Short mmCIF file of C-alpha atoms and ligand atoms in Angstrom, two decimals:
data_model
loop_
_atom_site.label_atom_id
_atom_site.label_comp_id
_atom_site.label_asym_id
_atom_site.label_seq_id
_atom_site.Cartn_x
_atom_site.Cartn_y
_atom_site.Cartn_z
CA UNK A 1 19.63 16.52 18.08
CA UNK A 2 21.92 13.59 17.26
CA UNK A 3 24.39 13.89 14.41
CA UNK A 4 24.39 11.30 11.77
CA UNK A 5 28.22 10.44 11.37
CA UNK A 6 27.81 8.42 8.09
CA UNK A 7 25.46 11.04 6.36
CA UNK A 8 27.84 11.31 3.34
CA UNK A 9 28.21 7.66 2.94
CA UNK A 10 24.35 7.11 3.25
CA UNK A 11 23.79 9.63 0.48
CA UNK A 12 26.21 8.01 -1.84
CA UNK A 13 24.67 4.62 -1.14
CA UNK A 14 21.26 5.91 -2.08
CA UNK A 15 22.43 7.60 -5.23
CA UNK A 16 24.06 4.41 -6.19
CA UNK A 17 20.64 2.60 -5.67
CA UNK A 18 18.82 5.16 -7.75
CA UNK A 19 21.41 4.49 -10.45
CA UNK A 20 20.66 0.84 -10.28
CA UNK A 21 17.00 1.62 -10.89
CA UNK A 22 18.21 3.52 -13.90
CA UNK A 23 18.28 7.21 -13.05
CA UNK A 24 19.82 9.97 -10.80
CA UNK A 25 17.70 12.62 -12.23
CA UNK A 26 15.51 13.23 -9.39
CA UNK A 27 15.02 16.94 -9.18
CA UNK A 28 11.82 17.18 -11.12
CA UNK A 29 9.84 14.32 -9.55
CA UNK A 30 7.53 16.39 -7.43
CA UNK A 31 6.82 19.20 -10.09
CA UNK A 32 3.19 20.04 -11.07
CA UNK A 33 -0.10 18.97 -9.98
CA UNK A 34 -1.91 15.61 -10.86
CA UNK A 35 -4.38 17.24 -13.25
CA UNK A 36 -1.62 19.16 -15.07
CA UNK A 37 0.77 16.11 -15.21
CA UNK A 38 -1.82 13.87 -17.03
CA UNK A 39 -0.52 12.87 -20.51
CA UNK A 40 -1.37 14.87 -23.62
CA UNK A 41 -2.55 11.96 -25.65
CA UNK A 42 -6.13 12.67 -25.63
CA UNK A 43 -7.26 10.06 -28.11
CA UNK A 44 -5.61 7.08 -26.53
CA UNK A 45 -7.51 4.47 -24.48
CA UNK A 46 -7.20 5.09 -20.81
CA UNK A 47 -9.61 3.17 -18.58
CA UNK A 48 -11.94 0.32 -19.14
CA UNK A 49 -14.55 -0.90 -16.36
CA UNK A 50 -15.71 -4.19 -17.74
CA UNK A 51 -18.28 -4.67 -15.01
CA UNK A 52 -20.02 -1.54 -16.27
CA UNK A 53 -19.62 -1.51 -20.02
CA UNK A 54 -17.17 -2.39 -22.82
CA UNK A 55 -16.44 1.17 -23.81
CA UNK A 56 -13.07 2.57 -23.12
CA UNK A 57 -12.82 6.01 -21.68
CA UNK A 58 -9.98 7.99 -23.50
CA UNK A 59 -7.58 10.21 -21.67
CA UNK A 60 -9.24 13.19 -23.19
CA UNK A 61 -12.68 12.08 -22.18
CA UNK A 62 -11.37 11.61 -18.49
CA UNK A 63 -9.76 14.98 -18.51
CA UNK A 64 -12.78 16.70 -20.05
CA UNK A 65 -15.48 15.11 -17.84
CA UNK A 66 -13.35 15.58 -14.64
CA UNK A 67 -12.86 19.22 -15.53
CA UNK A 68 -16.65 19.60 -16.15
CA UNK A 69 -17.51 18.26 -12.72
CA UNK A 70 -14.89 20.43 -11.29
CA UNK A 71 -16.59 23.51 -12.78
CA UNK A 72 -19.84 22.22 -11.41
CA UNK A 73 -18.38 21.91 -7.87
CA UNK A 74 -16.84 25.37 -8.05
CA UNK A 75 -20.19 26.97 -9.21
CA UNK A 76 -21.84 25.10 -6.36
CA UNK A 77 -19.60 26.53 -3.72
CA UNK A 78 -16.78 24.08 -3.15
CA UNK A 79 -13.80 26.01 -2.13
CA UNK A 80 -10.22 25.03 -2.78
CA UNK A 81 -8.63 23.17 0.13
CA UNK A 82 -12.02 21.91 1.24
CA UNK A 83 -11.99 18.29 2.44
CA UNK A 84 -14.31 15.95 0.64
CA UNK A 85 -14.91 12.37 1.55
CA UNK A 86 -14.70 9.81 -1.45
CA UNK A 87 -16.33 6.62 -0.67
CA UNK A 88 -17.10 3.73 -3.00
CA UNK A 89 -16.16 0.59 -4.77
CA UNK A 90 -14.00 0.72 -7.89
CA UNK A 91 -15.99 2.36 -10.61
CA UNK A 92 -15.77 4.99 -13.33
CA UNK A 93 -17.90 7.28 -11.30
CA UNK A 94 -15.26 7.08 -8.50
CA UNK A 95 -12.42 7.81 -10.81
CA UNK A 96 -14.13 10.71 -12.45
CA UNK A 97 -15.15 12.26 -8.92
CA UNK A 98 -11.50 11.87 -7.93
CA UNK A 99 -10.31 13.80 -10.97
CA UNK A 100 -12.95 16.45 -10.61
CA UNK A 101 -12.02 17.06 -6.94
CA UNK A 102 -8.42 17.24 -7.71
CA UNK A 103 -9.23 19.68 -10.44
CA UNK A 104 -11.36 21.84 -8.25
CA UNK A 105 -8.42 21.99 -5.71
CA UNK A 106 -10.24 19.86 -3.11
CA UNK A 107 -8.54 17.54 -0.71
CA UNK A 108 -9.80 14.08 -1.14
CA UNK A 109 -10.53 12.12 2.04
CA UNK A 110 -10.14 8.41 0.99
CA UNK A 111 -12.68 6.16 2.65
CA UNK A 112 -13.00 2.36 2.50
CA UNK A 113 -16.45 1.65 1.24
CA UNK A 114 -16.69 -1.27 3.78
CA UNK A 115 -16.40 1.36 6.69
CA UNK A 116 -19.24 1.15 9.37
CA UNK A 117 -21.20 4.37 10.30
CA UNK A 118 -18.87 4.87 13.30
CA UNK A 119 -15.70 4.75 11.08
CA UNK A 120 -17.16 7.04 8.47
CA UNK A 121 -18.19 9.39 11.37
CA UNK A 122 -14.71 9.58 12.66
CA UNK A 123 -13.24 10.38 9.12
CA UNK A 124 -15.93 13.07 8.48
CA UNK A 125 -15.33 14.75 12.01
CA UNK A 126 -11.56 14.32 12.11
CA UNK A 127 -11.15 15.77 8.51
CA UNK A 128 -13.79 18.41 9.03
CA UNK A 129 -15.12 17.27 5.47
CA UNK A 130 -17.89 19.52 3.99
CA UNK A 131 -18.77 17.33 1.08
CA UNK A 132 -18.91 13.60 0.33
CA UNK A 133 -19.22 11.73 -3.00
CA UNK A 134 -20.51 8.29 -2.04
CA UNK A 135 -22.06 5.17 -3.31
CA UNK A 136 -24.54 2.94 -1.53
CA UNK A 137 -24.31 1.76 1.31
CA UNK A 138 -22.04 4.35 2.41
CA UNK A 139 -24.55 7.10 1.34
CA UNK A 140 -27.04 5.88 3.70
CA UNK A 141 -24.36 5.72 6.55
CA UNK A 142 -23.37 9.22 6.00
CA UNK A 143 -27.05 10.78 6.27
CA UNK A 144 -27.32 12.69 9.36
CA UNK A 145 -23.80 14.16 9.27
CA UNK A 146 -23.47 17.76 8.28
CA UNK A 147 -22.34 16.92 4.70
CA UNK A 148 -23.34 17.77 1.07
CA UNK A 149 -23.54 14.39 -0.42
CA UNK A 150 -23.19 13.81 -4.33
CA UNK A 151 -24.21 10.23 -5.40
CA UNK A 152 -21.65 8.07 -7.27
CA UNK A 153 -24.78 5.87 -8.12
CA UNK A 154 -26.02 8.41 -10.47
CA UNK A 155 -24.36 10.46 -13.52
CA UNK A 156 -22.06 13.10 -11.97
CA UNK A 157 -23.22 16.78 -12.40
CA UNK A 158 -21.23 18.85 -14.90
CA UNK A 159 -20.99 22.51 -15.95
CA UNK A 160 -19.12 24.25 -18.78
CA UNK A 161 -15.38 23.44 -18.35
CA UNK A 162 -13.16 26.07 -16.58
CA UNK A 163 -9.55 26.30 -15.55
CA UNK A 164 -8.07 23.67 -13.12
CA UNK A 165 -7.09 25.10 -9.73
CA UNK A 166 -5.08 22.50 -8.25
CA UNK A 167 -1.86 23.78 -6.52
CA UNK A 168 1.13 21.50 -6.49
CA UNK A 169 1.89 22.43 -2.79
CA UNK A 170 -1.57 21.85 -1.46
CA UNK A 171 -2.82 18.52 -0.28
CA UNK A 172 -4.39 16.41 -2.81
CA UNK A 173 -5.19 13.52 -0.55
CA UNK A 174 -5.98 13.03 3.16
CA UNK A 175 -5.36 9.33 3.49
CA UNK A 176 -6.18 7.70 6.81
CA UNK A 177 -3.64 5.12 7.98
CA UNK A 178 -5.07 1.51 8.52
CA UNK A 179 -4.96 2.31 12.26
CA UNK A 180 -4.17 -1.14 13.49
CA UNK A 181 -3.60 0.76 16.93
CA UNK A 182 -5.88 3.63 17.93
CA UNK A 183 -8.03 5.65 15.84
CA UNK A 184 -6.85 6.13 12.15
CA UNK A 185 -4.86 9.32 11.76
CA UNK A 186 -4.98 11.53 8.75
CA UNK A 187 -1.97 11.80 6.41
CA UNK A 188 -2.01 14.84 4.15
CA UNK A 189 -0.24 14.21 0.89
CA UNK A 190 0.42 17.03 -1.74
CA UNK A 191 0.17 16.81 -5.32
CA UNK A 192 4.04 16.85 -5.16
CA UNK A 193 4.20 13.86 -2.85
CA UNK A 194 2.03 11.89 -4.98
CA UNK A 195 3.74 12.61 -8.22
CA UNK A 196 7.12 11.91 -6.79
CA UNK A 197 5.91 8.61 -5.39
CA UNK A 198 4.52 7.28 -8.78
CA UNK A 199 7.16 8.93 -11.00
CA UNK A 200 9.98 7.30 -9.05
CA UNK A 201 8.31 3.83 -9.42
CA UNK A 202 7.33 4.36 -13.13
CA UNK A 203 10.98 5.35 -13.94
CA UNK A 204 12.44 2.30 -12.05
CA UNK A 205 9.61 -0.12 -13.59
CA UNK A 206 10.14 1.44 -17.07
CA UNK A 207 6.36 2.19 -17.30
CA UNK A 208 5.48 3.32 -20.90
CA UNK A 209 2.26 4.48 -22.81
CA UNK A 210 2.05 0.97 -24.20
CA UNK A 211 1.51 -0.56 -20.79
CA UNK A 212 -1.78 -2.28 -20.06
CA UNK A 213 -2.43 -2.53 -16.39
CA UNK A 214 -5.05 -5.02 -15.09
CA UNK A 215 -6.17 -3.90 -11.70
CA UNK A 216 -8.32 -5.34 -8.89
CA UNK A 217 -7.12 -3.56 -5.88
CA UNK A 218 -9.29 -1.06 -4.12
CA UNK A 219 -8.87 2.49 -5.40
CA UNK A 220 -9.84 3.81 -1.84
CA UNK A 221 -6.15 2.71 -0.95
CA UNK A 222 -3.03 4.45 -2.02
CA UNK A 223 -1.75 1.09 -3.44
CA UNK A 224 -4.74 0.82 -5.67
CA UNK A 225 -4.83 4.41 -6.57
CA UNK A 226 -1.18 4.33 -7.71
CA UNK A 227 -2.11 2.32 -10.57
CA UNK A 228 -4.63 4.86 -11.83
CA UNK A 229 -1.89 7.61 -11.34
CA UNK A 230 0.75 5.74 -13.36
CA UNK A 231 -1.82 5.14 -16.14
CA UNK A 232 -2.87 8.88 -16.41
CA UNK A 233 0.77 10.09 -16.29
CA UNK A 234 1.97 7.76 -18.92
CA UNK A 235 -0.95 7.97 -21.28
CA UNK A 236 -1.24 4.09 -20.97
CA UNK A 237 -4.24 2.02 -20.31
CA UNK A 238 -5.94 0.07 -17.40
CA UNK A 239 -8.61 -2.26 -17.06
CA UNK A 240 -10.32 -1.73 -13.64
CA UNK A 241 -12.13 -4.59 -11.95
CA UNK A 242 -14.56 -4.05 -9.15
CA UNK A 243 -12.74 -6.27 -6.80
CA UNK A 244 -10.52 -9.49 -6.82
CA UNK A 245 -11.93 -12.66 -8.42
CA UNK A 246 -9.38 -15.07 -9.84
CA UNK A 247 -11.20 -15.99 -12.78
CA UNK A 248 -12.31 -12.48 -13.86
CA UNK A 249 -8.68 -11.24 -13.29
CA UNK A 250 -7.29 -14.04 -15.41
CA UNK A 251 -9.89 -13.39 -18.24
CA UNK A 252 -9.22 -9.63 -18.16
CA UNK A 253 -5.39 -10.27 -18.31
CA UNK A 254 -5.45 -12.61 -21.16
CA UNK A 255 -8.20 -10.75 -23.04
CA UNK A 256 -6.70 -7.30 -22.68
CA UNK A 257 -2.90 -8.44 -23.10
CA UNK A 258 -1.91 -7.13 -19.69
CA UNK A 259 1.71 -6.03 -19.31
CA UNK A 260 1.50 -5.00 -15.64
CA UNK A 261 -0.28 -6.46 -12.55
CA UNK A 262 -0.35 -4.89 -9.06
CA UNK A 263 -1.21 -7.33 -6.38
CA UNK A 264 -0.76 -8.12 -2.73
CA UNK A 265 0.70 -11.47 -1.36
CA UNK A 266 -2.76 -12.82 -0.52
CA UNK A 267 -3.84 -12.25 -4.21
CA UNK A 268 -0.71 -14.10 -5.46
CA UNK A 269 -1.40 -16.96 -3.05
CA UNK A 270 -4.92 -17.24 -4.53
CA UNK A 271 -3.80 -16.94 -8.05
CA UNK A 272 -1.28 -19.70 -7.76
CA UNK A 273 -3.74 -22.08 -6.13
CA UNK A 274 -6.81 -21.28 -8.40
CA UNK A 275 -5.66 -19.46 -11.55
CA UNK A 276 -1.90 -19.92 -12.45
CA UNK A 277 -2.83 -19.15 -16.11
CA UNK A 278 -3.19 -15.48 -15.02
CA UNK A 279 0.54 -15.53 -14.12
CA UNK A 280 1.62 -16.92 -17.44
CA UNK A 281 -0.16 -14.34 -19.49
CA UNK A 282 2.28 -14.18 -22.52
CA UNK A 283 2.35 -10.32 -22.40
CA UNK A 284 2.73 -9.77 -18.72
CA UNK A 285 6.18 -8.07 -18.27
CA UNK A 286 5.75 -6.86 -14.60
CA UNK A 287 4.06 -8.31 -11.52
CA UNK A 288 4.51 -6.23 -8.52
CA UNK A 289 3.86 -7.11 -4.81
CA UNK A 290 3.35 -4.98 -1.96
CA UNK A 291 1.50 -3.90 1.11
CA UNK A 292 2.49 -6.95 3.10
CA UNK A 293 5.43 -9.29 3.16
CA UNK A 294 5.79 -11.74 0.40
CA UNK A 295 7.19 -14.90 2.07
CA UNK A 296 10.33 -16.43 0.39
CA UNK A 297 8.46 -19.76 -0.02
CA UNK A 298 5.60 -17.96 -1.96
CA UNK A 299 8.17 -16.01 -4.01
CA UNK A 300 9.84 -19.14 -4.94
CA UNK A 301 6.57 -20.93 -5.86
CA UNK A 302 5.66 -18.02 -7.99
CA UNK A 303 9.08 -18.11 -9.57
CA UNK A 304 8.40 -21.67 -10.78
CA UNK A 305 5.28 -20.49 -12.42
CA UNK A 306 6.44 -17.06 -13.85
CA UNK A 307 10.05 -17.51 -14.45
CA UNK A 308 11.03 -14.80 -12.06
CA UNK A 309 9.35 -13.94 -8.64
CA UNK A 310 6.96 -10.87 -8.56
CA UNK A 311 8.80 -7.61 -8.15
CA UNK A 312 8.53 -6.80 -4.44
CA UNK A 313 8.29 -3.26 -3.34
CA UNK A 314 7.71 -1.32 0.00
CA UNK A 315 5.97 1.69 0.90
CA UNK A 316 3.41 3.18 3.40
CA UNK A 317 0.58 5.80 3.21
CA UNK A 318 2.84 8.34 4.96
CA UNK A 319 5.75 7.86 2.58
CA UNK A 320 4.46 6.57 -0.79
CA UNK A 321 6.41 4.03 -2.83
CA UNK A 322 10.00 3.87 -1.30
CA UNK A 323 11.89 0.69 -2.04
CA UNK A 324 11.70 -1.79 -4.77
CA UNK A 325 13.63 -4.79 -6.30
CA UNK A 326 15.23 -3.47 -9.51
CA UNK A 327 13.44 -4.60 -12.65
CA UNK A 328 16.68 -5.52 -14.41
CA UNK A 329 18.77 -6.68 -11.40
CA UNK A 330 18.42 -9.65 -9.35
CA UNK A 331 15.05 -10.00 -7.32
CA UNK A 332 16.02 -11.42 -3.92
CA UNK A 333 13.22 -13.14 -2.18
CA UNK A 334 12.73 -12.02 1.34
CA UNK A 335 14.03 -8.56 0.41
CA UNK A 336 12.27 -5.42 -0.78
CA UNK A 337 15.19 -4.23 -2.74
CA UNK A 338 16.62 -0.77 -3.17
CA UNK A 339 15.51 2.88 -2.44
CA UNK A 340 13.58 4.25 -5.41
CA UNK A 341 14.77 7.38 -7.25
CA UNK A 342 14.69 10.35 -4.85
CA UNK A 343 14.17 8.22 -1.65
CA UNK A 344 16.85 8.35 0.98
CA UNK A 345 16.91 5.38 3.36
CA UNK A 346 18.79 4.62 6.51
CA UNK A 347 18.42 2.25 9.55
CA UNK A 348 18.68 3.80 12.91
CA UNK A 349 18.56 3.00 16.62
CA UNK A 350 15.97 4.52 18.91
CA UNK A 351 17.93 7.77 19.22
CA UNK A 352 18.15 8.19 15.47
CA UNK A 353 21.88 7.09 15.05
CA UNK A 354 22.84 4.76 12.28
CA UNK A 355 22.63 1.09 13.33
CA UNK A 356 23.29 -2.20 11.41
CA UNK A 357 19.71 -3.27 12.38
CA UNK A 358 16.76 -1.20 13.68
CA UNK A 359 13.91 1.24 12.38
CA UNK A 360 13.78 2.10 8.77
CA UNK A 361 13.82 5.84 8.25
CA UNK A 362 12.84 7.49 5.06
CA UNK A 363 13.18 10.87 3.54
CA UNK A 364 12.40 12.34 0.03
CA UNK A 365 9.95 14.32 -1.90
CA UNK A 366 7.28 11.47 -1.65
CA UNK A 367 7.26 11.58 2.16
CA UNK A 368 4.51 13.52 4.03
CA UNK A 369 5.44 16.45 6.48
CA UNK A 370 3.07 15.57 9.35
CA UNK A 371 -0.25 14.14 10.53
CA UNK A 372 -3.42 15.98 10.07
CA UNK A 373 -4.08 17.94 13.31
CA UNK A 374 -1.84 15.77 15.42
CA UNK A 375 1.33 17.73 16.39
CA UNK A 376 2.42 15.18 19.06
CA UNK A 377 2.00 12.17 16.71
CA UNK A 378 3.99 14.31 14.06
CA UNK A 379 6.82 15.04 16.58
CA UNK A 380 7.06 11.31 17.44
CA UNK A 381 7.12 10.39 13.60
CA UNK A 382 10.20 12.16 12.62
CA UNK A 383 13.85 12.23 13.76
CA UNK A 384 15.74 15.53 13.32
CA UNK A 385 16.55 16.20 9.63
CA UNK A 386 13.14 15.30 8.34
CA UNK A 387 13.60 11.44 8.63
CA UNK A 388 10.28 9.70 8.82
CA UNK A 389 10.27 6.82 11.40
CA UNK A 390 8.36 4.07 9.61
CA UNK A 391 7.91 1.85 12.57
CA UNK A 392 9.19 -0.92 10.53
CA UNK A 393 12.38 -2.83 11.47
CA UNK A 394 14.96 -3.81 8.96
CA UNK A 395 18.59 -4.31 7.83
CA UNK A 396 20.45 -3.63 4.73
CA UNK A 397 22.29 -6.54 3.19
CA UNK A 398 26.01 -5.76 3.33
CA UNK A 399 26.76 -7.03 0.05
CA UNK A 400 23.89 -6.12 -2.22
CA UNK A 401 22.47 -3.15 -0.15
CA UNK A 402 18.90 -4.63 -0.51
CA UNK A 403 16.53 -3.91 2.37
CA UNK A 404 15.24 -6.70 4.42
CA UNK A 405 12.29 -6.04 6.63
CA UNK A 406 12.36 -7.89 9.88
CA UNK A 407 9.22 -6.77 11.80
CA UNK A 408 7.25 -3.87 13.03
CA UNK A 409 8.18 -2.11 16.36
CA UNK A 410 4.77 -2.23 17.68
CA UNK A 411 4.25 -5.88 17.10
CA UNK A 412 7.11 -6.72 19.61
CA UNK A 413 6.20 -9.46 22.02
CA UNK A 414 7.89 -9.59 25.37
CA UNK A 415 7.96 -13.07 26.77
CA UNK A 416 9.79 -13.82 30.04
CA UNK A 417 11.75 -10.61 29.37
CA UNK A 418 12.91 -11.65 25.96
CA UNK A 419 11.90 -9.83 22.81
CA UNK A 420 10.36 -11.79 19.96
CA UNK A 421 9.49 -10.19 16.57
CA UNK A 422 6.46 -12.22 15.24
CA UNK A 423 7.67 -11.90 11.48
CA UNK A 424 10.87 -13.97 12.58
CA UNK A 425 8.76 -16.90 13.79
CA UNK A 426 6.23 -16.55 11.01
CA UNK A 427 9.00 -16.97 8.44
CA UNK A 428 10.23 -20.19 10.03
CA UNK A 429 6.72 -21.65 10.35
CA UNK A 430 6.09 -20.88 6.66
CA UNK A 431 9.21 -22.99 5.80
CA UNK A 432 7.43 -26.19 7.04
CA UNK A 433 6.22 -27.99 4.13
CA UNK A 434 2.55 -28.43 5.72
CA UNK A 435 2.22 -24.79 6.61
CA UNK A 436 0.59 -22.55 3.94
CA UNK A 437 0.38 -19.27 5.94
CA UNK A 438 1.16 -18.38 9.50
CA UNK A 439 0.57 -15.50 11.95
CA UNK A 440 2.20 -14.98 15.39
CA UNK A 441 1.08 -12.74 18.17
CA UNK A 442 1.50 -12.58 22.04
CA UNK A 443 -1.31 -13.68 24.27
CA UNK A 444 -1.41 -12.70 28.02
CA UNK A 445 0.35 -15.38 30.13
CA UNK A 446 0.48 -15.43 33.83
CA UNK A 447 3.90 -17.12 33.55
CA UNK A 448 5.53 -15.37 30.61
CA UNK A 449 3.82 -11.93 30.52
CA UNK A 450 3.04 -12.69 27.09
CA UNK A 451 3.19 -15.98 25.44
CA UNK A 452 4.45 -16.68 21.73
CA UNK A 453 1.17 -17.96 19.96
CA UNK A 454 0.83 -19.14 16.38
CA UNK A 455 -2.33 -19.40 14.14
CA UNK A 456 -1.42 -21.55 11.02
CA UNK A 457 -3.24 -22.45 7.78
CA UNK A 458 -2.11 -25.99 6.79
CA UNK A 459 -2.28 -28.13 3.69
CA UNK A 460 -4.67 -30.35 5.69
CA UNK A 461 -2.23 -32.98 6.66
CA UNK A 462 -0.18 -31.21 9.30
CA UNK A 463 1.35 -32.91 12.28
CA UNK A 464 1.55 -30.21 14.99
CA UNK A 465 4.18 -32.00 16.92
CA UNK A 466 6.29 -31.96 13.77
CA UNK A 467 5.56 -28.20 13.20
CA UNK A 468 6.80 -27.48 16.75
CA UNK A 469 9.80 -29.59 16.42
CA UNK A 470 10.75 -27.81 13.12
CA UNK A 471 10.46 -24.49 15.17
CA UNK A 472 12.67 -25.86 17.88
CA UNK A 473 15.35 -26.79 15.35
CA UNK A 474 15.48 -23.25 13.91
CA UNK A 475 14.45 -20.93 16.83
CA UNK A 476 15.79 -20.44 20.44
CA UNK A 477 13.30 -21.90 22.84
CA UNK A 478 11.77 -18.59 23.99
CA UNK A 479 10.78 -17.65 20.32
CA UNK A 480 8.95 -21.01 19.86
CA UNK A 481 5.23 -20.93 19.79
CA UNK A 482 3.75 -22.18 23.19
CA UNK A 483 0.53 -22.73 21.50
CA UNK A 484 -0.52 -23.36 17.84
CA UNK A 485 -4.11 -22.93 16.51
CA UNK A 486 -5.19 -24.35 13.18
CA UNK A 487 -7.41 -21.88 11.28
CA UNK A 488 -9.00 -22.16 7.79
CA UNK A 489 -7.56 -18.56 6.80
CA UNK A 490 -5.80 -15.57 8.59
CA UNK A 491 -7.67 -12.49 9.30
CA UNK A 492 -6.77 -9.90 6.57
CA UNK A 493 -7.62 -6.35 5.66
CA UNK A 494 -8.85 -5.63 2.03
CA UNK A 495 -5.18 -4.88 1.26
CA UNK A 496 -4.24 -8.32 2.37
CA UNK A 497 -2.54 -7.10 5.56
CA UNK A 498 -2.64 -9.34 8.60
CA UNK A 499 -5.05 -7.80 11.16
CA UNK A 500 -3.14 -8.79 14.24
CA UNK A 501 -5.81 -7.42 16.73
CA UNK A 502 -8.05 -10.13 15.29
CA UNK A 503 -5.80 -13.00 16.28
CA UNK A 504 -7.57 -14.47 19.27
CA UNK A 505 -7.96 -17.98 20.65
CA UNK A 506 -10.69 -19.90 18.75
CA UNK A 507 -12.93 -19.92 21.89
CA UNK A 508 -12.95 -15.91 21.84
CA UNK A 509 -13.82 -15.67 18.16
CA UNK A 510 -16.86 -13.52 17.81
CA UNK A 511 -17.93 -14.94 14.40
P1 LIG B 601 -0.04 1.29 4.51
O1 LIG B 601 0.20 2.60 5.35
O2 LIG B 601 -1.54 0.77 4.73
O3 LIG B 601 0.31 1.19 3.04
O4 LIG B 601 0.87 0.12 5.18
C1 LIG B 601 2.20 0.44 5.21
C2 LIG B 601 2.93 -0.74 5.94
O5 LIG B 601 2.64 -1.94 5.21
C3 LIG B 601 4.35 -0.54 5.99
O6 LIG B 601 4.77 0.27 7.16
C4 LIG B 601 4.84 -2.07 6.20
O7 LIG B 601 4.74 -2.43 7.66
C5 LIG B 601 3.84 -2.83 5.48
N1 LIG B 601 4.43 -3.00 3.98
C6 LIG B 601 4.29 -2.54 2.94
N2 LIG B 601 4.89 -3.16 1.85
C7 LIG B 601 5.45 -4.25 2.59
C8 LIG B 601 6.34 -5.29 2.03
N3 LIG B 601 6.78 -5.42 0.69
N4 LIG B 601 6.82 -6.11 2.98
C9 LIG B 601 6.57 -5.91 4.24
N5 LIG B 601 5.75 -5.03 4.78
C10 LIG B 601 5.15 -4.28 4.00
#
């Protein structure tokens, strides 16, 4: 085990960061269970699903109906701790089923509704799920597996309300990581982990019962679900859209006087191009960006429209919400800000010793304790002392203490023996006035081992010689792309994350 010589100093820095977010009171962040922590303002508006109806669910109704379905589940043999797959698009049935499962003490296995039969089978087998709540077409894809299926396309079954059974220390969620490499791994998150994550953000972002979130992110991902958690805990309200549509999002934001927006950079890109009115909704006080890097160019363009750039934050499935630009302090484009209340952060080299630049390590009540049934992966994921190795690379700005993410370890390109981190090259490409978005990866090369290659979306008028000359002005020769492909759009996941495995030369594209 390596000792961390500056541990004391690190803690002082983290505490100072929490202070800048407005609190150092972090002891109670992970207390309770999600059902028990929901706000006691039963008559207030909680959720609206405009694609289904114009009737609001109140907080009381959500709690009551969730508890009644939880009773039905227990009567019908669901045991606390059982894994239950939850697979559907954003809908009231999805949220009610989620609350019922948590109330019954089950562990919810989140599944993206776009998953194929093979992907769903992996989740069911790996998690040993016994039940599934699913909407079509996932319901059909799940048939043939040894599961009890409850349809989200019909009213949920209910029975007389009983006592909630959720235990704060038990896993509430088994979330599977996006799995850009290898099969997705299960991440068990306790009620305490989820509460600590969202409460820290709510404190820092001054979330109140008067907030109105307009939300189009998938609730099958942590980022989307966080918006529901905050709403239920604060007793505030949220308008949940089935998916992202710039016009519908704008209409909902303006019509419902949105105060908060959660989005990913790809959504901000679309809003600024197609619906800048959404971003100038007069009541909007907080626009959050996360899940993928927000380029400084996009942040600056957004700041021209909104007055300030979105509040960029950083987190992961394993560690929840961890770092955010401060709501009242300066927002520095290209950085993700300061550790949220309760989060300890340091930068380390391979052996776990503090380093000025290296892997981002996190510790705190929001961080998971190990992968589901994967002892080897768990051992590799932590340094001694419970420090989670994020796999992300970064450095802390010496003056402001803000975290700058510089890349991901696994994306490293080794070209002619030199290390190149794609993000560094992407940032340079995105500075070129004709480049709208860029992705960089290594392609096999007989000469270089791997060859730095770029895929770029341009304004239409791009002169590639000029783009390459721009790179050569700002980057060492070995970092400059050897080849540039023009594409209409970059391959992205539903959460706006770049799918690097889909970056292939145009002649290898399968669709
Ligand atoms: P997920 O587990 O799907 O939430 O993905 C987590 C990963 O998304 C992190 O480890 C980062 O690589 C990336 N990520 C999240 N937020 C940001 C951000 N603001 N900037 C850059 N990368 C981010």
